[in-house]
Every structure is written in structure tokens, then in C-alpha cells.
Amino acid sequence: MRRLLLTNAIAFTLAAPLPALAGDDDTATTLDRVQVVSTRLQQVPAFDTPASLSTVDVDGRAASAGVNVSDLLRGVPGLLARDRQNYAQDTQLSLRGFGARSTFGVRGVRLYADGIPATMPDGQGQVSHFALAGAERIEVLRGPFSALHGNSSGGVVQIFSADGDAPTQGHMQASLGRDDSRSFGASLRGVDGAFGYALAGNLFETDGWREHSAARRQSLNAKLHYDLPGDGRLRLVANHFNAPNAQDPLGLTWAQVRENPRQATAVAEQFDTRKSAEQDQAGLVWEQPLGDGHSLRAMAYAGTREIEQYLPLPTGAQANPLNSGGVIDLDNDYGGADLRWSWRGELAGREFELTAGGNFDRQRQHRLGYENFVGTALGVRGALRRDERNRTDNFDQYAQAWWRFAPRWSLLAGVRHSRVRFESRDAYVTARNPDDSGAVEYAQTTPVAGLAFSPNDDLRFYLSAGRGFETPTFNELGYRADGGAGLAFDLKPAVSRNLEFGGKWRNGDGASLEAALFRADTDDELAVARNVGGRSSYRNVGRARREGFELAAGLPLGERWRFDLAYTWLDAQFRDSFPICTAAGCTNPSVRVAAGTRIPGTARQQLDARLGWRSGGWEAALEAIGVGDVTVNDPGSARAPGYVLLGFEFAREWRFGTQSLRGFARVDNLLDKAYVGSVIVNEGNGRYYEPGPGRGLLLGLRWQWAAEDAP
């Protein structure tokens, strides 16, 4: 019955444009040629691809401080982006249920910034260094074709900064918000002959909505290009991110949420929990047409990321000689390269595009652990408890082809082979702490294919299928489920089989509609086995399924009004029963999670709706955001209630020749509703909940300018 309802829903949503099918023309009209970077197609528009792909334009019109990527990702179906009100932890991102269980950073979703991977070879990534001040657009790819990006590709999120362009132009923006939050951003871009540049930076400070949550962030981004003979281009991208001593208020129990959602957990103050992160990276991209439809693209990148984090680990837990302490000192050096060849031409007299290439990525990690106390002083660096050097390498080969084999039919197919190797060398070996060195290697081949049908110029139907995989990260390999010494090299990668059926419609007036049914069946799903002494260990728990329905619609209502809607229904559940530990200090899993239990961190329903108005220089919008309840642990015994929030924004723009001044105001949580904005899945102390903020006002000014055209 559920599948029948979903099938009827997608058929109904696409029925409106069906009358336009009338017509005898047997040739498909060529649409606007827009490069689809996420699918690695050079000359095929997103509208023609058999995949769910959303593009968010970052044009400076959003009433946002330009700090949290979650502000810009509202309205993307299938994507749940949670601002945690905790800048010691990264934004939570999940796509169609993939990545929902991540307690820190982003895992299960592939991230890129200007084509440079923001996800490490082990599958762990972060969006904190995404430079929003100079961003031009964000692409979000969902469904089977995500697998063409390799390990941990339950979905793909890419941010692109603007290129240098003529005339020279720039902007400055300042905003003030609740809790003494201040943000200042600026950008400058232009060209000088064959040379182009785009520079951007942002400074953000806040006292934090919750106690013990103050933070400061700095980001700089530079994108330079040089045009080469034969329409080639060389791009250099470099960025810097620094967030020193961001306070961590930790999660709350449900009783604490009801008592005072703005409080920090007592041990957060006691141990002065905090995190410092600094990252520098650079990447070089060369693109060169070779003639006769051939082209090459080469990319190389390198970077460093340093983390220091103070945890609230009790001193008693560190009496265990195998415990690695309550202070993490982590140095990451990483880099890689990608080389691909593409050819555009004809096969059997029909349009054809072929791409083949390979890439490797490397991660070198020096992980130190220290006690978080010295004598009776807490929250300070103490004795050394861990010293290991980890390395992860992957080497992948891939190929894909797109072919319009009939006037109204096209095929996109690809395959990727990935090999990922983990190795650890333990330098902290004592009489009571044995050598934890070891290595493991995973390999997987992931094919994917999609068929698209074009009944007329404005309507597409598609069906796609593929396979993806997700290895454990080094954090998940770090501790064995049986409590023994060494890393959990018995963990297997989770392998998924993905299927999607969808449709896309648009018209010349700017209206659009996209809908998709999807299913992903996973074997060897990874989940928490136990939490002991402040450390989580993981195990493979059998089969899981994520299936659902997505809808995105945009509807102009006359010249001044527009309505946008995004809706997601997701059923994500474990299909096999498995045992877990639930009591504090448990080492023998005895409580069984029943088959059919919902995967924690996932919401069954999600809705984003926006009614916008524009007249001359005036703009206003009313938004509604709804998220269903979310379970927070594997047994499903605790959950965060669902909520609906309203937001209102207003803006006025004044133009002075080639300059403009834009003032904006935004009120979030208009009705001051109490709610839980994000959750910490399977938190060992029952502190699952991170409350969302009450009603808040954001005020900002943005000045944009462009040089006068040369005579």
C-alpha cells in the first residue's frame, strides 16, 4: 500500500504538464548548455541528466550572515542540514538518510570546494572551511550517480566560488545578530588580460546562544586563473580557515532541555570543553581542449588540518591503561590528484560524450592523546596516553558515457573501481598497553546507469540504478567492539544498491517541478556497538533500507510573487535485528534492536516552503520549515519531537549607477517555539539533544560595486 501511494503521488505531481505532450515533432530541442559538474558531464544540462541534482545560487540576496552553509541549503529536498548552535562541531549534513548518524563532522556524504575534495579518503569530511563570502553556487547530487564519486558517496555537496570577471567588482557585508553575533565579509574579483582573480574573506564572532558556546572564525579564499592558448585555463584555489578555542556546551538530556535549553552540561564548564581547528589548502586545476572534441583536465591539491580538542572524559575512566585520554591533538596532512580525458562527438550519428580517468588521495595523520587533567586541575593537557601515525590511501579509476541514442532517449552509464587502504603505526607501547599497529584494505567496483526520456521540450522522465559503498572512517576503526587492544580491522564496508525513478518539468515562465521515488538497500550497515569510558566502538549490523519520495516545486504567482516548496518523505530502517550495549560501561551487548527500527538521526518528513514578494527595490518573504520527530539511539527508545518554524525576512535595495546598497532584516523562529535543532546519535551518557535557538533578529547591510565600463 505504501509503495502504491508513493507511485500515485509522483504520477499526480507530474500529471499537470502532461497535456503539453501533444505534438508530432520527433526531434528533441537542444536546451541551454549548462555544465553539470557533479555528474562530470561537460555539455549536458542538468535537466537532461537521469539524476536528482539541485543548484543553489549564492547571489548575495539571501538574508544571511554568510557563515553557516545550512542557511543556504534550505529548500533542497532529501537534504537535512542542521545548525548545531555549537561551533566546536561541524554542521550536520545527511542526504536521504546517509550520514545521519555522524556525531562529528560529515560522513557518508562526499564534499568538494571548487573541485577540491573536502572529504578525506577514509570518508570523513567537514564544511567549516566552505568560503561563503565568495561563493557563486552550491550543487547537491542525490541518488545512484553519487557513487561515481567513490567511497562514502551517499550524496555529493559541492560549493563553487565565483571566477574573476570583467568589470572589476566587489562587495562588503556586515551583519549583527542575537547573542552578540557579528559577521563581516568582503570580496573582490576582476580580470587583467589573461589573468583573473577572485578574493574573499569573512570574520565571525559570537557569544553563543547556549552557555559555554562562544566562538570565533576566520576564513580566506583566493581563486586565480590564467587563460592559455587554445581555450585552456589554469586555476589556482587556496583557502585558510581558523577557529581557535570554540567552546563546546555538549548535548543535554531531555530533563535538562525541559529545565533550561540554553544551559551547558555541567562537565562542559568543569573540563572547559573546547576545540581549535586550523586548515590551509591549495589546489591547481588545468583544463585544456585538444581539438576534435578531445579535452584533458588535471587537478592536484594538498593541505594541512590541525585539531586540538578537550573532552569531558572523567578522570576515573582514564585509569584504564588502554584509555587514550581526554585531549585530542590531531595533525592531518593530505593531498591528491585527478586526471581525466573527455571526448565529445557522435556515435552512430548521435550525440555522445565519454569520460575516463583516475585519481588518488592520501591522508597522513599524527594522532596524540593526553590526559585532560594535571593533579586536581581539570581541562588542561596532562600525560601522554596515545601516539600513533595513521595513513589512508585510495586509488580509483572511473569511466562514464552519455549517449543520445534516439531523438528523445538518452543513456548515462558509468563505473568506478576504488581501493582504500588503512594503516596504523603505534608508537605508544607500554607493558600494559600493547602495540595497536595494523592495516586493512578495502576494494569495491560501483557501476551505475540511468535512462532518460524526453516526451517534449519541457518534460523529462528517468530511471537510474547503481551500487555504492562506505568504508569505516579511522575514528570508527579506532576501538574494537570486544574491548581488546588494536584497531577494529574486522569491520566491513557497507555496500548499497540504489534505485531511483523521477521526473522533471519546467516552462518558459519560470515554473518548475521535480519529483523522485528512491530506494537504497544496504548490506553490512555500520552502527555503534557500545560506548565505554567515553569511547564508541562500531560493528556491522546487517541490512538497512532507505526509501522515500522527494518533491521540489517553484511557481511564479504573477510578476511580484513566487512560491517555492520542497518536501521529503523518508523511511530509513534497520532490516535485521542486532544486539547492542545500553547500560553505562557495558561490554557485553545484550539488548536487541528489532528489525524495522528506524535508523537514528533521520526524520520521516521534512518540508520547506517559501512565499516571496518583490517590487522594485523592495523584497519580503515568509518561510516555513517543518521537520518530523527524530529517534536518537539505535533501539529507538528516545526521540526529539518534530517541529514547524516560521521565519520572515525583509530587504530594501538602492541602486546608484554601478553600485548598490542592500539592507536586510530576518527574524528566525518567529513564534519563539522551543525545539531540538540537532541530535547526537547514540551519545553514551544520554545527552542526545542540542536545542535550537528561540526567536532571533538578524540585521545586515551589503554594498556591491562594479567599475565603470572602459570607453
XYZ file of C-alpha atoms in Angstrom, residues 329-648:
320
model
C 45.867 16.506 19.321
C 45.491 15.650 15.645
C 47.640 16.764 12.716
C 46.445 15.919 9.207
C 48.474 16.248 6.023
C 46.534 15.353 2.912
C 46.654 15.660 -0.840
C 45.881 14.007 -4.118
C 45.463 14.298 -7.853
C 42.890 13.592 -10.534
C 43.450 13.207 -14.285
C 40.622 12.743 -16.757
C 40.149 12.683 -20.505
C 36.876 13.557 -22.221
C 35.642 13.291 -25.769
C 32.521 14.770 -27.346
C 31.386 13.617 -30.749
C 28.926 11.234 -32.333
C 28.243 7.523 -32.033
C 26.062 6.049 -34.786
C 25.221 9.592 -35.822
C 24.001 10.595 -32.339
C 25.448 12.901 -29.671
C 27.961 11.088 -27.483
C 30.221 12.062 -24.598
C 32.843 9.844 -22.965
C 34.981 10.495 -19.875
C 37.660 8.293 -18.312
C 40.185 8.985 -15.618
C 41.735 8.118 -12.317
C 42.529 9.740 -9.021
C 44.458 9.077 -5.866
C 44.174 10.685 -2.467
C 46.370 10.379 0.583
C 45.944 11.246 4.250
C 48.739 11.237 6.831
C 47.531 11.608 10.377
C 49.549 12.006 13.580
C 47.167 11.387 16.465
C 48.249 12.167 20.026
C 46.154 11.702 23.135
C 46.732 13.251 26.553
C 45.063 13.157 29.915
C 42.775 16.163 30.451
C 43.990 16.816 33.983
C 47.134 17.523 35.969
C 46.677 16.695 39.635
C 43.367 18.314 40.615
C 43.375 20.789 37.717
C 40.858 19.784 35.021
C 40.639 20.843 31.391
C 44.419 21.070 30.931
C 46.843 18.929 28.959
C 48.377 16.176 31.070
C 50.371 13.000 30.496
C 50.702 11.370 27.079
C 48.305 8.427 26.522
C 48.321 7.894 22.766
C 50.842 8.321 19.947
C 50.112 6.814 16.565
C 50.601 7.608 12.901
C 47.758 6.691 10.594
C 47.696 6.736 6.848
C 44.891 6.276 4.356
C 45.351 5.990 0.613
C 42.897 5.432 -2.180
C 43.432 4.810 -5.868
C 40.350 4.913 -8.098
C 39.674 4.502 -11.811
C 36.425 5.578 -13.424
C 34.697 5.881 -16.781
C 31.307 7.130 -17.879
C 29.461 7.729 -21.143
C 26.386 9.706 -22.179
C 24.645 8.907 -25.450
C 21.505 10.317 -27.043
C 20.785 7.054 -28.872
C 17.372 8.202 -30.156
C 15.751 11.617 -30.689
C 14.014 11.511 -27.299
C 16.069 8.963 -25.403
C 19.472 9.191 -23.726
C 21.609 6.897 -21.627
C 24.155 7.769 -18.948
C 26.283 4.921 -17.594
C 29.474 4.697 -15.598
C 31.645 2.518 -13.428
C 34.225 3.221 -10.735
C 36.727 0.921 -9.060
C 38.021 2.062 -5.680
C 40.755 0.699 -3.479
C 41.172 2.173 0.011
C 43.983 1.181 2.377
C 44.197 1.989 6.098
C 47.418 1.592 8.058
C 48.292 2.485 11.637
C 51.663 2.511 13.395
C 51.501 2.657 17.182
C 54.343 4.489 18.959
C 52.748 4.354 22.439
C 53.545 0.827 23.634
C 53.893 0.004 27.328
C 53.763 -3.097 29.499
C 50.014 -2.548 29.968
C 49.243 -1.057 26.548
C 50.200 -3.391 23.681
C 51.144 -2.478 20.130
C 47.965 -1.483 18.238
C 49.561 -1.345 14.792
C 47.796 -2.899 11.843
C 46.484 -2.476 8.335
C 43.440 -3.299 6.232
C 42.443 -2.765 2.618
C 39.028 -2.456 1.007
C 38.164 -2.644 -2.692
C 34.861 -2.152 -4.484
C 33.520 -1.723 -8.021
C 30.465 0.533 -8.307
C 28.529 0.531 -11.591
C 25.654 2.953 -12.273
C 23.325 3.597 -15.214
C 20.392 5.845 -15.996
C 17.878 6.140 -18.831
C 16.140 9.449 -19.667
C 13.063 10.023 -21.854
C 12.103 13.444 -23.271
C 8.405 13.477 -24.276
C 8.717 17.174 -25.168
C 10.999 20.156 -24.630
C 9.854 20.782 -21.054
C 9.387 17.310 -19.576
C 11.788 14.504 -18.639
C 11.327 11.078 -17.082
C 14.250 8.954 -15.914
C 15.158 5.692 -14.241
C 18.582 5.079 -12.690
C 20.236 2.330 -10.678
C 23.656 1.731 -9.186
C 25.785 0.486 -6.335
C 27.724 2.455 -3.735
C 29.888 1.708 -0.712
C 31.028 3.302 2.530
C 34.137 2.237 4.433
C 34.518 2.832 8.166
C 36.422 6.001 8.991
C 39.595 5.966 11.068
C 37.555 7.197 14.038
C 35.308 4.145 13.697
C 38.254 1.784 13.280
C 39.901 3.228 16.390
C 38.338 0.939 19.031
C 37.390 -2.728 18.928
C 33.879 -3.751 19.954
C 35.242 -6.515 22.212
C 37.342 -4.040 24.195
C 40.622 -5.637 23.166
C 43.779 -3.885 22.058
C 44.271 -2.860 18.472
C 42.093 -1.342 15.782
C 38.767 -2.723 14.557
C 40.097 -4.070 11.288
C 37.318 -6.686 11.190
C 34.815 -4.020 10.120
C 33.479 -4.388 6.582
C 32.424 -1.589 4.226
C 28.680 -1.022 3.878
C 27.538 -1.724 0.303
C 24.333 -0.173 -1.075
C 22.123 -0.929 -4.083
C 20.339 2.222 -5.248
C 17.292 2.725 -7.455
C 15.538 5.950 -8.463
C 12.603 6.901 -10.701
C 11.892 10.566 -11.297
C 10.546 13.312 -13.473
C 11.320 16.961 -14.215
C 9.135 19.670 -15.728
C 9.558 23.366 -16.444
C 8.015 26.084 -18.584
C 9.067 29.370 -20.085
C 7.523 31.399 -17.264
C 9.975 30.084 -14.661
C 7.763 27.383 -13.161
C 9.399 24.055 -12.351
C 8.563 20.720 -10.776
C 10.788 17.777 -9.868
C 9.796 14.543 -8.150
C 11.599 11.305 -7.395
C 10.998 7.922 -5.798
C 14.133 6.288 -4.396
C 15.348 3.228 -2.554
C 18.756 2.230 -1.201
C 19.275 -1.257 0.260
C 22.469 -1.598 2.299
C 24.361 -4.684 3.443
C 26.755 -4.586 6.435
C 25.353 -1.289 7.745
C 27.663 0.276 10.351
C 26.305 1.172 13.793
C 27.534 1.774 17.345
C 28.304 -1.437 19.259
C 28.981 0.131 22.652
C 30.089 3.270 24.499
C 32.623 2.626 27.274
C 34.939 5.092 29.001
C 33.942 7.911 26.674
C 34.804 5.928 23.546
C 32.480 4.496 20.891
C 33.163 1.270 19.037
C 31.323 0.065 15.945
C 30.146 -3.119 14.282
C 28.424 -4.259 11.110
C 24.761 -4.878 11.919
C 23.366 -6.401 8.737
C 20.858 -4.944 6.305
C 19.255 -1.489 6.181
C 16.855 0.247 3.815
C 16.306 3.911 2.965
C 13.385 4.683 0.693
C 11.150 7.627 0.083
C 9.743 10.389 -2.065
C 11.028 13.885 -2.903
C 9.254 16.847 -4.415
C 10.585 20.283 -5.368
C 8.386 22.936 -6.967
C 8.787 26.564 -7.978
C 5.748 28.562 -9.051
C 5.685 32.229 -10.138
C 2.461 33.916 -8.967
C 2.284 36.885 -11.276
C 5.062 39.429 -11.671
C 5.742 40.044 -7.975
C 5.116 36.796 -6.148
C 6.763 33.371 -6.139
C 6.135 30.202 -4.166
C 8.802 27.513 -3.631
C 8.267 24.161 -1.967
C 10.490 21.201 -1.067
C 9.117 18.069 0.580
C 10.788 14.803 1.604
C 9.269 11.603 2.935
C 11.908 9.145 4.143
C 11.571 5.689 5.650
C 15.030 4.612 6.891
C 15.190 1.430 8.962
C 17.356 -1.470 10.036
C 16.133 -4.647 8.341
C 17.970 -7.073 10.624
C 17.898 -7.387 14.404
C 21.204 -6.944 16.244
C 22.479 -6.728 19.863
C 23.847 -3.555 21.455
C 25.017 -2.252 24.821
C 22.760 0.269 26.566
C 23.980 0.410 30.188
C 26.916 2.624 31.165
C 30.166 0.668 30.999
C 28.513 -2.293 29.274
C 30.955 -4.597 27.470
C 28.585 -7.455 26.575
C 25.831 -6.462 24.090
C 22.586 -7.957 25.357
C 19.780 -5.608 24.269
C 18.457 -6.375 20.794
C 17.432 -3.742 18.280
C 14.375 -5.085 16.494
C 14.243 -5.397 12.717
C 12.203 -2.499 11.348
C 13.564 0.028 13.869
C 14.141 3.458 12.375
C 17.754 4.486 11.724
C 18.531 7.200 14.308
C 19.073 10.771 13.172
C 16.556 10.510 10.327
C 13.276 12.394 10.070
C 10.333 10.748 8.300
C 9.055 14.039 6.903
C 10.656 17.345 6.027
C 9.075 20.435 4.484
C 10.449 23.779 3.353
C 8.065 26.381 1.931
C 8.754 29.978 0.928
C 6.422 32.694 -0.310
C 8.400 35.579 -1.762
C 7.416 39.043 -2.959
C 9.439 41.573 -4.935
C 8.525 45.018 -6.208
C 11.190 47.403 -7.419
C 13.830 47.589 -4.709
C 11.605 46.030 -2.040
C 11.578 42.353 -1.130
C 9.907 40.234 1.554
C 9.460 36.532 2.219
C 7.680 34.254 4.664
C 9.207 30.816 5.254
C 8.021 27.657 6.977
C 10.366 24.822 7.949
C 8.956 21.560 9.232
C 10.922 18.521 10.432
C 9.364 15.343 11.807
C 10.427 13.631 15.000
C 13.881 12.016 15.074
C 14.971 8.969 17.047
C 18.324 9.458 18.761
C 19.533 5.938 19.572
C 19.556 2.581 17.821
C 16.753 0.995 19.906
C 14.517 3.968 19.096
C 13.671 4.364 22.783
C 14.303 8.132 22.819
C 13.479 10.786 20.278
C 13.468 14.500 19.590
C 9.992 15.858 18.802
C 9.199 17.281 15.400
C 8.655 20.998 14.885
C 7.459 23.684 12.496
C 9.240 27.049 12.481
C 8.308 30.286 10.749
C 10.748 32.904 9.521
C 10.294 36.309 7.953
